[in-house]
PDB file of C-alpha atoms in Angstrom:
ATOM      1  CA  MET A  29     -39.513 -37.590  93.590  1.00  0.00           C
ATOM      2  CA  PRO A  30     -36.445 -35.166  90.999  1.00  0.00           C
ATOM      3  CA  SER A  31     -35.979 -36.826  87.526  1.00  0.00           C
ATOM      4  CA  ILE A  32     -33.040 -39.402  87.485  1.00  0.00           C
ATOM      5  CA  PHE A  33     -31.520 -36.565  85.521  1.00  0.00           C
ATOM      6  CA  THR A  34     -31.106 -34.815  89.050  1.00  0.00           C
ATOM      7  CA  HIS A  35     -29.906 -37.307  91.070  1.00  0.00           C
ATOM      8  CA  SER A  36     -27.598 -38.169  88.600  1.00  0.00           C
ATOM      9  CA  LEU A  37     -26.104 -34.966  88.268  1.00  0.00           C
ATOM     10  CA  VAL A  38     -25.168 -33.844  91.612  1.00  0.00           C
ATOM     11  CA  GLY A  39     -23.066 -37.059  91.751  1.00  0.00           C
ATOM     12  CA  ILE A  40     -21.308 -35.897  88.777  1.00  0.00           C
ATOM     13  CA  ALA A  41     -21.293 -32.099  90.222  1.00  0.00           C
ATOM     14  CA  ALA A  42     -19.822 -33.846  93.902  1.00  0.00           C
ATOM     15  CA  GLY A  43     -17.033 -35.697  92.221  1.00  0.00           C
ATOM     16  CA  LYS A  44     -16.098 -32.535  90.676  1.00  0.00           C
ATOM     17  CA  ILE A  45     -16.298 -30.915  93.801  1.00  0.00           C
ATOM     18  CA  LEU A  46     -14.309 -32.771  95.439  1.00  0.00           C
ATOM     19  CA  LEU A  47     -12.269 -34.968  93.794  1.00  0.00           C
ATOM     20  CA  ARG A  48      -8.437 -33.733  92.074  1.00  0.00           C
ATOM     21  CA  LYS A  49      -6.470 -36.835  90.608  1.00  0.00           C
ATOM     22  CA  PRO A  50      -8.325 -38.580  87.611  1.00  0.00           C
ATOM     23  CA  LEU A  51      -9.857 -41.589  88.680  1.00  0.00           C
ATOM     24  CA  PRO A  52     -10.845 -44.335  86.773  1.00  0.00           C
ATOM     25  CA  LYS A  53     -14.075 -44.046  84.567  1.00  0.00           C
ATOM     26  CA  ARG A  54     -15.924 -47.296  87.089  1.00  0.00           C
ATOM     27  CA  PHE A  55     -15.804 -44.404  89.976  1.00  0.00           C
ATOM     28  CA  TRP A  56     -17.819 -42.125  86.867  1.00  0.00           C
ATOM     29  CA  VAL A  57     -20.693 -44.627  86.279  1.00  0.00           C
ATOM     30  CA  LEU A  58     -21.181 -45.462  90.157  1.00  0.00           C
ATOM     31  CA  SER A  59     -21.161 -41.083  90.723  1.00  0.00           C
ATOM     32  CA  ILE A  60     -24.097 -41.111  88.541  1.00  0.00           C
ATOM     33  CA  VAL A  61     -25.284 -43.915  89.070  1.00  0.00           C
ATOM     34  CA  LEU A  62     -25.718 -44.737  92.757  1.00  0.00           C
ATOM     35  CA  PRO A  63     -28.118 -40.976  93.066  1.00  0.00           C
ATOM     36  CA  SER A  64     -30.153 -42.618  91.817  1.00  0.00           C
ATOM     37  CA  LEU A  65     -30.378 -45.830  92.486  1.00  0.00           C
ATOM     38  CA  PRO A  66     -33.313 -45.817  95.610  1.00  0.00           C
ATOM     39  CA  ASP A  67     -35.548 -45.772  93.280  1.00  0.00           C
ATOM     40  CA  VAL A  68     -35.069 -49.136  92.014  1.00  0.00           C
ATOM     41  CA  ASP A  69     -37.929 -49.554  94.537  1.00  0.00           C
ATOM     42  CA  VAL A  70     -41.044 -48.459  92.318  1.00  0.00           C
ATOM     43  CA  ILE A  71     -40.857 -51.789  91.855  1.00  0.00           C
ATOM     44  CA  SER A  72     -42.848 -52.780  94.345  1.00  0.00           C
ATOM     45  CA  ILE A  73     -45.795 -50.895  92.635  1.00  0.00           C
ATOM     46  CA  ALA A  74     -45.696 -53.592  91.074  1.00  0.00           C
ATOM     47  CA  PHE A  75     -45.938 -56.395  93.230  1.00  0.00           C
ATOM     48  CA  GLY A  76     -48.336 -54.490  95.135  1.00  0.00           C
ATOM     49  CA  ILE A  77     -46.497 -53.234  97.867  1.00  0.00           C
ATOM     50  CA  PRO A  78     -48.406 -50.100  99.609  1.00  0.00           C
ATOM     51  CA  TYR A  79     -46.068 -46.935  99.216  1.00  0.00           C
ATOM     52  CA  GLU A  80     -46.132 -45.960 102.602  1.00  0.00           C
ATOM     53  CA  HIS A  81     -44.480 -49.571 102.896  1.00  0.00           C
ATOM     54  CA  VAL A  82     -40.663 -49.969 104.974  1.00  0.00           C
ATOM     55  CA  LEU A  83     -40.000 -51.301 100.953  1.00  0.00           C
ATOM     56  CA  GLY A  84     -42.323 -49.697  99.297  1.00  0.00           C
ATOM     57  CA  HIS A  85     -41.493 -45.559  97.148  1.00  0.00           C
ATOM     58  CA  ARG A  86     -40.012 -43.371  99.212  1.00  0.00           C
ATOM     59  CA  GLY A  87     -39.322 -46.188 101.318  1.00  0.00           C
ATOM     60  CA  LEU A  88     -35.991 -48.570 102.954  1.00  0.00           C
ATOM     61  CA  THR A  89     -33.632 -48.261  99.902  1.00  0.00           C
ATOM     62  CA  HIS A  90     -34.044 -43.882 100.272  1.00  0.00           C
ATOM     63  CA  SER A  91     -32.325 -43.700 103.976  1.00  0.00           C
ATOM     64  CA  ILE A  92     -29.522 -42.962 105.167  1.00  0.00           C
ATOM     65  CA  PHE A  93     -28.989 -46.991 106.798  1.00  0.00           C
ATOM     66  CA  PHE A  94     -29.280 -48.237 103.186  1.00  0.00           C
ATOM     67  CA  ALA A  95     -26.825 -45.319 102.003  1.00  0.00           C
ATOM     68  CA  LEU A  96     -23.903 -46.346 104.068  1.00  0.00           C
ATOM     69  CA  LEU A  97     -24.562 -50.175 103.841  1.00  0.00           C
ATOM     70  CA  LEU A  98     -24.664 -48.866  99.517  1.00  0.00           C
ATOM     71  CA  GLY A  99     -21.020 -47.070 100.488  1.00  0.00           C
ATOM     72  CA  PHE A 100     -19.286 -49.814 101.546  1.00  0.00           C
ATOM     73  CA  LEU A 101     -20.935 -52.657  99.253  1.00  0.00           C
ATOM     74  CA  THR A 102     -19.649 -50.442  96.503  1.00  0.00           C
ATOM     75  CA  VAL A 103     -15.973 -49.911  97.563  1.00  0.00           C
ATOM     76  CA  THR A 104     -15.576 -53.608  97.976  1.00  0.00           C
ATOM     77  CA  ALA A 105     -18.084 -54.869  94.735  1.00  0.00           C
ATOM     78  CA  PHE A 106     -15.527 -51.970  92.768  1.00  0.00           C
ATOM     79  CA  PHE A 107     -12.485 -50.475  94.952  1.00  0.00           C
ATOM     80  CA  ARG A 108     -11.105 -53.856  96.058  1.00  0.00           C
ATOM     81  CA  LYS A 109      -7.821 -54.387  94.130  1.00  0.00           C
ATOM     82  CA  GLU A 110      -6.645 -50.795  94.304  1.00  0.00           C
ATOM     83  CA  GLY A 111      -4.506 -51.377  97.408  1.00  0.00           C
ATOM     84  CA  LEU A 112      -6.073 -48.594  99.021  1.00  0.00           C
ATOM     85  CA  SER A 113      -5.035 -47.520 102.513  1.00  0.00           C
ATOM     86  CA  HIS A 114      -7.800 -48.055 104.880  1.00  0.00           C
ATOM     87  CA  LYS A 115      -8.352 -44.516 105.295  1.00  0.00           C
ATOM     88  CA  HIS A 116      -8.610 -44.225 102.381  1.00  0.00           C
ATOM     89  CA  THR A 117     -11.501 -46.939 101.582  1.00  0.00           C
ATOM     90  CA  ILE A 118     -13.516 -45.664 104.063  1.00  0.00           C
ATOM     91  CA  LEU A 119     -13.438 -41.548 102.783  1.00  0.00           C
ATOM     92  CA  LEU A 120     -13.962 -43.224  99.676  1.00  0.00           C
ATOM     93  CA  ALA A 121     -17.706 -45.486 100.897  1.00  0.00           C
ATOM     94  CA  PHE A 122     -18.532 -42.237 102.793  1.00  0.00           C
ATOM     95  CA  TYR A 123     -18.368 -40.190  99.568  1.00  0.00           C
ATOM     96  CA  PHE A 124     -20.797 -43.402  97.484  1.00  0.00           C
ATOM     97  CA  ALA A 125     -23.220 -43.098 100.508  1.00  0.00           C
ATOM     98  CA  LEU A 126     -23.324 -39.772 100.603  1.00  0.00           C
ATOM     99  CA  LEU A 127     -24.553 -40.282  96.679  1.00  0.00           C
ATOM    100  CA  THR A 128     -26.738 -42.433  97.701  1.00  0.00           C
ATOM    101  CA  ALA A 129     -28.440 -40.419 100.399  1.00  0.00           C
ATOM    102  CA  SER A 130     -28.677 -37.703  98.603  1.00  0.00           C
ATOM    103  CA  HIS A 131     -31.377 -39.304  96.634  1.00  0.00           C
ATOM    104  CA  GLY A 132     -33.575 -38.817  99.533  1.00  0.00           C
ATOM    105  CA  ILE A 133     -32.326 -35.779 100.834  1.00  0.00           C
ATOM    106  CA  LEU A 134     -33.639 -34.304  97.561  1.00  0.00           C
ATOM    107  CA  ASP A 135     -36.778 -36.429  97.649  1.00  0.00           C
ATOM    108  CA  GLY A 136     -37.398 -34.223 101.017  1.00  0.00           C
ATOM    109  CA  LEU A 137     -37.189 -30.936  99.583  1.00  0.00           C
ATOM    110  CA  ILE A 138     -39.990 -32.302  96.954  1.00  0.00           C
ATOM    111  CA  ASN A 139     -43.639 -30.659  96.876  1.00  0.00           C
ATOM    112  CA  GLY A 140     -45.484 -34.218  96.704  1.00  0.00           C
ATOM    113  CA  GLY A 141     -45.672 -37.726  97.886  1.00  0.00           C
ATOM    114  CA  LEU A 142     -45.789 -39.206 101.451  1.00  0.00           C
ATOM    115  CA  GLY A 143     -42.154 -37.951 102.959  1.00  0.00           C
ATOM    116  CA  VAL A 144     -39.462 -40.055 102.769  1.00  0.00           C
ATOM    117  CA  ALA A 145     -38.295 -42.680 105.435  1.00  0.00           C
ATOM    118  CA  LEU A 146     -34.528 -41.257 105.724  1.00  0.00           C
ATOM    119  CA  LEU A 147     -34.052 -43.559 109.390  1.00  0.00           C
ATOM    120  CA  ALA A 148     -36.164 -46.432 107.875  1.00  0.00           C
ATOM    121  CA  GLN A 149     -34.311 -50.264 109.619  1.00  0.00           C
ATOM    122  CA  PHE A 150     -35.216 -48.450 112.932  1.00  0.00           C
ATOM    123  CA  ASP A 151     -38.075 -45.805 111.588  1.00  0.00           C
ATOM    124  CA  ASN A 152     -40.252 -46.138 108.604  1.00  0.00           C
ATOM    125  CA  SER A 153     -42.029 -42.781 109.441  1.00  0.00           C
ATOM    126  CA  ARG A 154     -41.744 -40.759 106.353  1.00  0.00           C
ATOM    127  CA  TYR A 155     -40.153 -37.173 106.152  1.00  0.00           C
ATOM    128  CA  PHE A 156     -40.253 -33.832 104.666  1.00  0.00           C
ATOM    129  CA  PHE A 157     -38.106 -30.705 105.097  1.00  0.00           C
ATOM    130  CA  PRO A 158     -39.971 -27.484 106.144  1.00  0.00           C
ATOM    131  CA  PHE A 159     -38.898 -25.811 102.569  1.00  0.00           C
ATOM    132  CA  ARG A 160     -39.818 -27.699  99.505  1.00  0.00           C
ATOM    133  CA  PRO A 161     -39.580 -25.860  96.382  1.00  0.00           C
ATOM    134  CA  ILE A 162     -38.217 -28.856  93.524  1.00  0.00           C
ATOM    135  CA  GLU A 163     -41.667 -29.849  91.856  1.00  0.00           C
ATOM    136  CA  VAL A 164     -42.484 -33.771  92.474  1.00  0.00           C
ATOM    137  CA  SER A 165     -41.663 -35.572  89.210  1.00  0.00           C
ATOM    138  CA  PRO A 166     -43.670 -37.756  87.348  1.00  0.00           C
ATOM    139  CA  ILE A 167     -42.583 -41.485  87.076  1.00  0.00           C
ATOM    140  CA  GLY A 168     -43.289 -42.892  83.649  1.00  0.00           C
ATOM    141  CA  LEU A 169     -43.724 -41.115  80.365  1.00  0.00           C
ATOM    142  CA  GLU A 170     -46.020 -38.037  81.618  1.00  0.00           C
ATOM    143  CA  PHE A 171     -42.494 -36.585  82.639  1.00  0.00           C
ATOM    144  CA  PHE A 172     -41.417 -36.143  78.620  1.00  0.00           C
ATOM    145  CA  GLY A 173     -44.815 -33.875  78.593  1.00  0.00           C
ATOM    146  CA  GLU A 174     -45.807 -30.246  79.528  1.00  0.00           C
ATOM    147  CA  ARG A 175     -45.524 -31.644  83.714  1.00  0.00           C
ATOM    148  CA  GLY A 176     -41.624 -32.655  83.242  1.00  0.00           C
ATOM    149  CA  TYR A 177     -40.752 -29.225  82.054  1.00  0.00           C
ATOM    150  CA  THR A 178     -42.550 -27.303  84.263  1.00  0.00           C
ATOM    151  CA  VAL A 179     -40.080 -30.124  86.486  1.00  0.00           C
ATOM    152  CA  ILE A 180     -37.323 -29.760  84.833  1.00  0.00           C
ATOM    153  CA  LYS A 181     -37.327 -25.564  85.125  1.00  0.00           C
ATOM    154  CA  SER A 182     -37.910 -26.287  89.068  1.00  0.00           C
ATOM    155  CA  GLU A 183     -34.650 -28.560  89.045  1.00  0.00           C
ATOM    156  CA  MET A 184     -32.398 -25.655  87.258  1.00  0.00           C
ATOM    157  CA  ILE A 185     -33.188 -23.207  89.124  1.00  0.00           C
ATOM    158  CA  TRP A 186     -32.824 -25.931  92.671  1.00  0.00           C
ATOM    159  CA  VAL A 187     -30.520 -28.170  92.117  1.00  0.00           C
ATOM    160  CA  TRP A 188     -28.480 -27.573  88.662  1.00  0.00           C
ATOM    161  CA  VAL A 189     -27.790 -23.742  88.881  1.00  0.00           C
ATOM    162  CA  PRO A 190     -26.504 -24.573  92.657  1.00  0.00           C
ATOM    163  CA  ALA A 191     -24.000 -27.660  91.866  1.00  0.00           C
ATOM    164  CA  LEU A 192     -23.074 -26.094  88.736  1.00  0.00           C
ATOM    165  CA  SER A 193     -21.824 -22.963  90.198  1.00  0.00           C
ATOM    166  CA  VAL A 194     -19.925 -24.771  92.784  1.00  0.00           C
ATOM    167  CA  VAL A 195     -18.292 -26.585  90.207  1.00  0.00           C
ATOM    168  CA  LEU A 196     -17.896 -23.660  88.264  1.00  0.00           C
ATOM    169  CA  LEU A 197     -15.899 -21.693  91.609  1.00  0.00           C
ATOM    170  CA  LYS A 198     -13.799 -24.866  91.892  1.00  0.00           C
ATOM    171  CA  VAL A 199     -12.537 -24.704  88.682  1.00  0.00           C
ATOM    172  CA  LEU A 200     -11.851 -20.784  88.323  1.00  0.00           C
ATOM    173  CA  LEU A 201     -10.201 -20.083  91.814  1.00  0.00           C
ATOM    174  CA  GLY A 202      -8.052 -24.082  90.209  1.00  0.00           C
ATOM    175  CA  GLY A 203      -5.601 -25.064  93.606  1.00  0.00           C
ATOM    176  CA  ARG A 204      -5.454 -21.474  94.581  1.00  0.00           C
ATOM    177  CA  PHE A 205      -6.598 -22.680  98.290  1.00  0.00           C
ATOM    178  CA  VAL A 206      -4.775 -26.164  98.210  1.00  0.00           C
ATOM    179  CA  LYS A 207      -1.787 -25.966 100.472  1.00  0.00           C
ATOM    180  CA  LYS A 208       1.188 -27.029  98.109  1.00  0.00           C
ATOM    181  CA  LYS A 209       4.126 -30.057 100.348  1.00  0.00           C
ATOM    182  CA  ARG A 210       7.870 -29.156  99.746  1.00  0.00           C
ATOM    183  CA  CYS A 211       8.913 -32.094  99.090  1.00  0.00           C
ATOM    184  CA  TYR A 212      12.435 -33.443  99.559  1.00  0.00           C
ATOM    185  CA  SER A 213      14.472 -34.439  96.091  1.00  0.00           C
ATOM    186  CA  PRO A 214      17.109 -37.035  96.096  1.00  0.00           C
ATOM    187  CA  SER A 215      18.330 -36.244  93.659  1.00  0.00           C
ATOM    188  CA  SER A 216      19.165 -32.221  93.773  1.00  0.00           C
ATOM    189  CA  GLY A 217      19.084 -32.320  97.751  1.00  0.00           C
ATOM    190  CA  HIS A 218      16.549 -29.712  97.885  1.00  0.00           C
ATOM    191  CA  LEU A 219      13.003 -29.717  98.972  1.00  0.00           C
ATOM    192  CA  THR A 220      10.711 -28.527  96.015  1.00  0.00           C
ATOM    193  CA  PRO A 221       7.522 -26.604  95.884  1.00  0.00           C
TER     194      PRO A 221
END
């Protein structure tokens, strides 16, 4: 798996890339937490659940089904009182689902482990992508040694630089490609740009 830092960076970058208006702090906290949340399944090790079991590491919590479910539960729990339209509720749920699913996708790009059960709930087969350039991150304090340094270098090349480049590109281009709506102003009786 990539490190928790990289999973969280993906959430921050996605929020900066996809959204235009200021959002509440809970939105940003969720954007940082949800991409890392699937690794809650490491507690299965303490209960003796084998890695390859559907409830083992990179099992059900790394699936697309889990991501979709969590996306809708997140919006229900944290944005219920916002008065969002049906369309905005669905879009926000899919945004959080995509962030959660990014975890399994990144884990499918690492060079170690048994793969990711992306279709768990329906099939417990484990998958990797054909291109696996990201170094697998160690769990625990071993991360803060030489192995962790190798992992961070790999993640910087394959995740951080591309994600931050897209954020920078959006900042530099600003709203140049966003079509501005013309609005009618009752006070002046004219359309305003």
